[in-house]
PDB file of C-alpha atoms in Angstrom:
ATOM      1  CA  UNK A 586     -17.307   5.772  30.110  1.00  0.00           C
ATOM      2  CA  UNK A 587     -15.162   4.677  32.645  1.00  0.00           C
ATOM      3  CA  UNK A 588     -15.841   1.371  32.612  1.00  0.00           C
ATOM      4  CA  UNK A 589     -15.248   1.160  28.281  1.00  0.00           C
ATOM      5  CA  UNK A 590     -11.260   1.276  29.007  1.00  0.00           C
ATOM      6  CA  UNK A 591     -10.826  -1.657  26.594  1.00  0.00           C
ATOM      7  CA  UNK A 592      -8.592  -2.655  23.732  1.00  0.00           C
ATOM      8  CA  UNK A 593     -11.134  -1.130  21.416  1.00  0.00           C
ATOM      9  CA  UNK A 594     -11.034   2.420  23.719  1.00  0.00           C
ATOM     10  CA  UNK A 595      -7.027   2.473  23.285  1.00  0.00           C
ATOM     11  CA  UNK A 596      -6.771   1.601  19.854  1.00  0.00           C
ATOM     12  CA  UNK A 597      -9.227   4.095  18.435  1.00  0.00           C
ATOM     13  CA  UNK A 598      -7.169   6.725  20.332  1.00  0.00           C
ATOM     14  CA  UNK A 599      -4.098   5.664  18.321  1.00  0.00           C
ATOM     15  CA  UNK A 600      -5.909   5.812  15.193  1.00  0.00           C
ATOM     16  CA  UNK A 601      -7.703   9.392  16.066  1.00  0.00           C
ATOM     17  CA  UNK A 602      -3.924  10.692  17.403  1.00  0.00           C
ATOM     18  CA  UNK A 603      -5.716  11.121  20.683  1.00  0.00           C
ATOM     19  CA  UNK A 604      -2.296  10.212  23.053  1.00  0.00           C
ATOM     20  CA  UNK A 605      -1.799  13.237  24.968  1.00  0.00           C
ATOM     21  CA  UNK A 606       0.248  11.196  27.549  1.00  0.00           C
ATOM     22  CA  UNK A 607       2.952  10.072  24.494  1.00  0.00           C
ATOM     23  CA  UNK A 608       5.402  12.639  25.244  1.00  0.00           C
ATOM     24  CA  UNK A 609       7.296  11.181  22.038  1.00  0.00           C
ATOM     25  CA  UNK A 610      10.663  10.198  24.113  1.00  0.00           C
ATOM     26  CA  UNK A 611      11.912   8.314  26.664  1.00  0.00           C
ATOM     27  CA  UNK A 612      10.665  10.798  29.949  1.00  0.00           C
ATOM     28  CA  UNK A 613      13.850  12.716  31.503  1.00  0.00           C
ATOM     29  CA  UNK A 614      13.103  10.656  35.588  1.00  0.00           C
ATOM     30  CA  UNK A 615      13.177   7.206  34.094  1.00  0.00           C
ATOM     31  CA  UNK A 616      15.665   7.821  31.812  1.00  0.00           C
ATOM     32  CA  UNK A 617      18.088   8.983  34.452  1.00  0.00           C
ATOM     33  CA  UNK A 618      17.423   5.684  36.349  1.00  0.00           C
ATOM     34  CA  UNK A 619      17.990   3.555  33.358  1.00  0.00           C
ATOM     35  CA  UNK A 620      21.395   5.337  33.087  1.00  0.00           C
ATOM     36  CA  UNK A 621      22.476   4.296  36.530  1.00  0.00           C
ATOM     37  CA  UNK A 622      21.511   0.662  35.742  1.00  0.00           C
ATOM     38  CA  UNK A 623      24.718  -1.369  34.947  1.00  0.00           C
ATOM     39  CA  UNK A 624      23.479  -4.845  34.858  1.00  0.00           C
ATOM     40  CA  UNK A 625      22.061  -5.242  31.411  1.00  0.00           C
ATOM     41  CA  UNK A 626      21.162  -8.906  31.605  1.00  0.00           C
ATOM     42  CA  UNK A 627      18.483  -7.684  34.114  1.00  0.00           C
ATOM     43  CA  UNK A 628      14.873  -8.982  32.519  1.00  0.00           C
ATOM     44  CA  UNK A 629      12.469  -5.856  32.682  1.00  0.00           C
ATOM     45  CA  UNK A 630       8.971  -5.265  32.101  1.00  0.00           C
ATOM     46  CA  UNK A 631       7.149  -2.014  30.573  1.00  0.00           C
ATOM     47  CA  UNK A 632       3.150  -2.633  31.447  1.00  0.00           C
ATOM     48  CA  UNK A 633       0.533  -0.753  29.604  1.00  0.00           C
ATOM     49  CA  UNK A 634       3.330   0.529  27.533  1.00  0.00           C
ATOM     50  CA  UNK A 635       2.484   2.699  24.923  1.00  0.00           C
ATOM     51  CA  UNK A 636       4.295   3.359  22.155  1.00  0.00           C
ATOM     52  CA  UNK A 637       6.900   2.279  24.961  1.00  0.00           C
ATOM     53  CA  UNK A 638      10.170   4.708  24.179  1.00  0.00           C
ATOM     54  CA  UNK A 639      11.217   3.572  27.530  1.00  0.00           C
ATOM     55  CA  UNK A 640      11.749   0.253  26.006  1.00  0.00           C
ATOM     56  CA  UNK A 641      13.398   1.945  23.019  1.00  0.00           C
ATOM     57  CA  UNK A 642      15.665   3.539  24.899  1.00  0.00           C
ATOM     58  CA  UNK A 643      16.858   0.776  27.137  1.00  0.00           C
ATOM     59  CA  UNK A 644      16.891  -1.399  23.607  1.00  0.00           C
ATOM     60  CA  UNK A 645      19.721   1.393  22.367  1.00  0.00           C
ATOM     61  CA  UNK A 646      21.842   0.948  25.764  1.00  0.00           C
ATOM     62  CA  UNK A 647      21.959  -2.289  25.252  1.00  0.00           C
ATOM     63  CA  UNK A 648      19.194  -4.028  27.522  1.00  0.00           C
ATOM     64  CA  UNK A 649      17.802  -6.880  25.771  1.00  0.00           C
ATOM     65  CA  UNK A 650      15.961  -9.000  28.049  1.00  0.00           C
ATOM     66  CA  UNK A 651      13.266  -6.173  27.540  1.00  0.00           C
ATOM     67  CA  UNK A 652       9.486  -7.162  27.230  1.00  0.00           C
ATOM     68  CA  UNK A 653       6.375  -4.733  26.383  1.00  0.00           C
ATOM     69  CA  UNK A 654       2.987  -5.459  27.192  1.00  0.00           C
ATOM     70  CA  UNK A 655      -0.142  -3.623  26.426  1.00  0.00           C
ATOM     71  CA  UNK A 656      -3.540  -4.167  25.485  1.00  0.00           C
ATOM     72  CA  UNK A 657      -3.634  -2.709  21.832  1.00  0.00           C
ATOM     73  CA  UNK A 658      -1.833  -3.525  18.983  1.00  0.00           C
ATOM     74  CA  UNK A 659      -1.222  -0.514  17.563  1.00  0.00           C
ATOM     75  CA  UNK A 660       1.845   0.604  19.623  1.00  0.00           C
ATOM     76  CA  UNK A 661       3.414  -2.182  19.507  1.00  0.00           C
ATOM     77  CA  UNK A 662       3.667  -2.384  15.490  1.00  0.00           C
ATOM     78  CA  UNK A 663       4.757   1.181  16.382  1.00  0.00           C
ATOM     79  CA  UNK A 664       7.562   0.040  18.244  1.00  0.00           C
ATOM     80  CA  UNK A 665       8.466  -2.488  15.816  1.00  0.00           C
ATOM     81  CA  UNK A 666       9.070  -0.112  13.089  1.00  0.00           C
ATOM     82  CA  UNK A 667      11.018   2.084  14.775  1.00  0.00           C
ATOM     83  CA  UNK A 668      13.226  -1.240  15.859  1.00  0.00           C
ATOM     84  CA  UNK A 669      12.938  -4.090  13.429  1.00  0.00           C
ATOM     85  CA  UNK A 670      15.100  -5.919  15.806  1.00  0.00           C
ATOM     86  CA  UNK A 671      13.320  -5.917  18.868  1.00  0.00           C
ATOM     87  CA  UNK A 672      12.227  -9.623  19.161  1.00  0.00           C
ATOM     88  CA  UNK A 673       8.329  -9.448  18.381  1.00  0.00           C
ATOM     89  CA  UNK A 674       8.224 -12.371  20.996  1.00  0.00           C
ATOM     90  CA  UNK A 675       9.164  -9.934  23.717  1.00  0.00           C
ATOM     91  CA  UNK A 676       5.998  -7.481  22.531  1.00  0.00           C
ATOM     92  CA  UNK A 677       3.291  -8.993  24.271  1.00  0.00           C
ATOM     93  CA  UNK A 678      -0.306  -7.855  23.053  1.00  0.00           C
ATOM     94  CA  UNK A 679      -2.104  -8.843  25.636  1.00  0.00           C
ATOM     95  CA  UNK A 680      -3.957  -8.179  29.513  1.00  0.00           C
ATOM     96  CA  UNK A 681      -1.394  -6.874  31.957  1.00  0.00           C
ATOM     97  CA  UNK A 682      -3.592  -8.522  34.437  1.00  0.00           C
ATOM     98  CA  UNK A 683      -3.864 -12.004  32.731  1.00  0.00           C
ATOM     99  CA  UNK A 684       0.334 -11.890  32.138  1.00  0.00           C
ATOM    100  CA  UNK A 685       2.803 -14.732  33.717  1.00  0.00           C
ATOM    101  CA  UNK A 686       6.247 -14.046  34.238  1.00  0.00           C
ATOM    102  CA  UNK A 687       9.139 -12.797  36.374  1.00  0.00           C
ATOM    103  CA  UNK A 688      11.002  -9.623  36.581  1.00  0.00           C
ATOM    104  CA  UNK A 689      13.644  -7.755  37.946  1.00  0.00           C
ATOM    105  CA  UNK A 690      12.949  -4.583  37.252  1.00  0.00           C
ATOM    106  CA  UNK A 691       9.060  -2.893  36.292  1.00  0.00           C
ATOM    107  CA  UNK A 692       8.785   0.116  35.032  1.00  0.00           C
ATOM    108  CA  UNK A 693       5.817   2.655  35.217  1.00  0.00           C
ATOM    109  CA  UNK A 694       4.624   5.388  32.745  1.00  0.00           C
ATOM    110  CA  UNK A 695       1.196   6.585  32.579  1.00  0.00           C
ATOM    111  CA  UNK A 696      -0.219   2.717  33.395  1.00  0.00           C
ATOM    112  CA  UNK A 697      -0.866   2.902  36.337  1.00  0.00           C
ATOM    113  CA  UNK A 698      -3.550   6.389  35.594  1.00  0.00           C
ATOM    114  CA  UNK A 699      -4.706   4.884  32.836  1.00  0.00           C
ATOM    115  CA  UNK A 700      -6.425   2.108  34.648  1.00  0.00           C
ATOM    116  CA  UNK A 701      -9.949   2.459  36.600  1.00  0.00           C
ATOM    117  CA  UNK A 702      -9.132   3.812  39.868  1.00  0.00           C
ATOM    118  CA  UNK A 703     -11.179   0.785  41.393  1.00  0.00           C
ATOM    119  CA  UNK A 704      -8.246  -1.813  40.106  1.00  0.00           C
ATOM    120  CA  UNK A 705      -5.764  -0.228  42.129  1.00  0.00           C
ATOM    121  CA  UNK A 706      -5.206  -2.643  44.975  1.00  0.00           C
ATOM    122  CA  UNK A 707      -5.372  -5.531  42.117  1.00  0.00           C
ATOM    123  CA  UNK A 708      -2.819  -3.651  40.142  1.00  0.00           C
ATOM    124  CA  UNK A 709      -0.310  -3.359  43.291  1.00  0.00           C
ATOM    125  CA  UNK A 710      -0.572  -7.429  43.639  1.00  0.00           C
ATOM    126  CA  UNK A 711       0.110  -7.813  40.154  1.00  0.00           C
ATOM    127  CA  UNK A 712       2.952  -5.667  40.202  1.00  0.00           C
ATOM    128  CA  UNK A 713       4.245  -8.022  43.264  1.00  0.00           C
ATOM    129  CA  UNK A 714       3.735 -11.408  41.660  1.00  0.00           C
ATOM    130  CA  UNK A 715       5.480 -10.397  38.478  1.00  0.00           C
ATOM    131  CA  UNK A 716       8.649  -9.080  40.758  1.00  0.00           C
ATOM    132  CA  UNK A 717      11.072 -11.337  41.457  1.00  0.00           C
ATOM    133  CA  UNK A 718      12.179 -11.598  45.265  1.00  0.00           C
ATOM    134  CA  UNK A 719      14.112  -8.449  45.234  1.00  0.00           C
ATOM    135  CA  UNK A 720      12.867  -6.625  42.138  1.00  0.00           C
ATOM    136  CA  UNK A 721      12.165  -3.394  42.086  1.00  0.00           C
ATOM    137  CA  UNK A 722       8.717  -1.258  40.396  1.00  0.00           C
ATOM    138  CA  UNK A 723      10.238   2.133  39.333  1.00  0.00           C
ATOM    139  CA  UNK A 724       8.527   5.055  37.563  1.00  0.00           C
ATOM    140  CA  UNK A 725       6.577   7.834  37.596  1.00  0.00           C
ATOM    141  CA  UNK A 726       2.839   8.627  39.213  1.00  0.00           C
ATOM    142  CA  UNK A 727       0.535  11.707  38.743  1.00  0.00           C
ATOM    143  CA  UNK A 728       0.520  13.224  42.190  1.00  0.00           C
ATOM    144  CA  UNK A 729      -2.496  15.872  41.627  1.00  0.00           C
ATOM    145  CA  UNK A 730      -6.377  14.161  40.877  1.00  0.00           C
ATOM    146  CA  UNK A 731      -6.523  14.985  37.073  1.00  0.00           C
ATOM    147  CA  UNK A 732      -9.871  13.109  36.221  1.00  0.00           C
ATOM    148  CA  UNK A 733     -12.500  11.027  38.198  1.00  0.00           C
ATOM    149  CA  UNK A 734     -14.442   9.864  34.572  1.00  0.00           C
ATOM    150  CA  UNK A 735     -11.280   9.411  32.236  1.00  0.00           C
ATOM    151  CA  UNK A 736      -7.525   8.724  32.079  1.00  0.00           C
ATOM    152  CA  UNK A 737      -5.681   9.606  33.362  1.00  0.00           C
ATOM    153  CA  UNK A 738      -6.929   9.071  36.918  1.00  0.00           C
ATOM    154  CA  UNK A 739      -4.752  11.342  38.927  1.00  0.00           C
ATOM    155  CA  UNK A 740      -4.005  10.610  42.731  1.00  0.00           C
ATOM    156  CA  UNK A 741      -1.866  11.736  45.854  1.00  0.00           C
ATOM    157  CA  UNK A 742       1.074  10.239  47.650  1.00  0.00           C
ATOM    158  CA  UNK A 743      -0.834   9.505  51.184  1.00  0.00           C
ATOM    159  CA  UNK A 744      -3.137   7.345  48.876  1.00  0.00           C
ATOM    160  CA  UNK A 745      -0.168   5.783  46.986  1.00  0.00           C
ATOM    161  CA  UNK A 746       1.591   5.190  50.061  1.00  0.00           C
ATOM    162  CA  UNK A 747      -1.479   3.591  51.962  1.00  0.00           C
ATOM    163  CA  UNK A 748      -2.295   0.798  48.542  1.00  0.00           C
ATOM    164  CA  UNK A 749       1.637   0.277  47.888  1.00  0.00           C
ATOM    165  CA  UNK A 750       3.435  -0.371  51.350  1.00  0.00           C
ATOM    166  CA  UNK A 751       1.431  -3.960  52.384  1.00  0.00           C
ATOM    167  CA  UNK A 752       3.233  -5.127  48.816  1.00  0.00           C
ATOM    168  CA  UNK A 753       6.364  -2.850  49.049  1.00  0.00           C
ATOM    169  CA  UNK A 754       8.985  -1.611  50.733  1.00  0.00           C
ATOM    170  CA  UNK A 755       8.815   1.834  49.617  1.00  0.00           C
ATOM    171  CA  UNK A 756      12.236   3.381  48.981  1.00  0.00           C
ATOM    172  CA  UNK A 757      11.692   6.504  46.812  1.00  0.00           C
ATOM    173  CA  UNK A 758       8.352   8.464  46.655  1.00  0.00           C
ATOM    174  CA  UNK A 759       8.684  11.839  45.939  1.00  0.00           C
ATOM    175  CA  UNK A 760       8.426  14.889  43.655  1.00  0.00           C
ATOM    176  CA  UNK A 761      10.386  14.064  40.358  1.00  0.00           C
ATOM    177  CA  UNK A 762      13.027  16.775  40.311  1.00  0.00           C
ATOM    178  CA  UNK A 763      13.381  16.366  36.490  1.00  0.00           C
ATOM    179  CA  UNK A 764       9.881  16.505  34.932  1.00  0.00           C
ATOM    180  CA  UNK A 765       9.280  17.858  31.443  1.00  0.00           C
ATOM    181  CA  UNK A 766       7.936  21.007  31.304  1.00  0.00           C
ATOM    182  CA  UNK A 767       4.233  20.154  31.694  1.00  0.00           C
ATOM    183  CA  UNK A 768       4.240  17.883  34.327  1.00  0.00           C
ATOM    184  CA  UNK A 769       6.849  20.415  36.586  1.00  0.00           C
ATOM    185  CA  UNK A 770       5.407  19.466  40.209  1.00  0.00           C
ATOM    186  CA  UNK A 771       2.576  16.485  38.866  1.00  0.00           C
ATOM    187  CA  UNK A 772       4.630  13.797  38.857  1.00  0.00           C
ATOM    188  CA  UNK A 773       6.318  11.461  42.073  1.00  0.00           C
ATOM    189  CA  UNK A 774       9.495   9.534  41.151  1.00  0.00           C
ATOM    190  CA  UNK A 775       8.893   6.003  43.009  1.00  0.00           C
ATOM    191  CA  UNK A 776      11.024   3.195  43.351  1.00  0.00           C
ATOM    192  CA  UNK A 777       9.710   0.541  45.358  1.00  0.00           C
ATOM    193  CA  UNK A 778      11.403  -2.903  46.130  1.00  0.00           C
ATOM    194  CA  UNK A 779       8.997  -6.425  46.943  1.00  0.00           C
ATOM    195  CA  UNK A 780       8.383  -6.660  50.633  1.00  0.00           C
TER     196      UNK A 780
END
């Protein structure tokens, strides 16, 4: 199973309705981070993004050097209709892994667990060559081990710590203090800045 993760895996759980990580709104950590941003000229990146209201939500304060990438189709027409405006060429359909670009700013929501737990270490030098000197990854991880067969994949700080800090300098890494409800005490808040 675990190896069947592919564009074909993600969009039949769109079509089925089977998104149990799509919370349906921007989540309550990130979005207090993105209100604390005051450069909005900033170019950003949402990997693996979902029906991405992350990138909705920065859209509607006014970032729009916002890009989306992720491996099915279906949430990004999702996105679309919900903003018409959002330039399609900034929804990228598409490998995360296979992606060339810059940012200053990454952000992570339920990505990083929805990959096989064997492409961590390529997934933290990915992260670092899309950063620009200076940019920052910032999101949220699952900090209790949810599944070892399926997404999401959970994990533990130690282990976070140990693949992230040859890449990063890590300057945040701890339990989000403004969850929703069902992830209360399952999720780290992380910002981390390219070493």
């Amino acid at each position: 199973m675990i190896e069947s993760l592919n564009e074909n895996y993600w969009t039949q759980r769109y079509e089925n309705n089977q998104t149990g990580w799509d919370i349906g709104h921007v989540s309550t950590p990130i979005k207090g981070y993105i209100d604390q941003l005051s450069d909005k000229e900033i170019k950003i990146l949402i990997p693996g993004a979902g029906n991405s209201y992350e990138a909705e939500y920065l859209w509607q304060q006014g970032f729009k050097n916002v890009w989306v990438i992720d491996l099915s189709k279906t949430p990004l027409n999702n996105l679309q209709s919900r903003i018409p405006e959002f330039p399609a060429s900034q929804l990228i359909h598409g490998n995360f892994f296979e992606h060339q670009a810059q940012y200053d700013l990454i952000i992570e929501q339920t990505f990083f667990c929805a990959l096989n737990p064997i492409m961590r270490t390529d997934y933290v030098a990915k992260m670092h060559e899309l950063l620009l000197d200076g940019g920052k990854l910032v999101g949220l991880m699952f900090k209790i081990p949810l599944n070892t067969t399926h997404p999401p994949f959970g994990g533990n700080e130690e282990e976070y710590r140990s693949i992230f800090s040859p890449y990063f300098k890590i300057d945040i890494m701890e339990e989000a203090h403004n969850s929703i409800l069902p992830r209360i005490e399952n999720e780290l808040f992380v910002k981390m800045i390219k070493a």
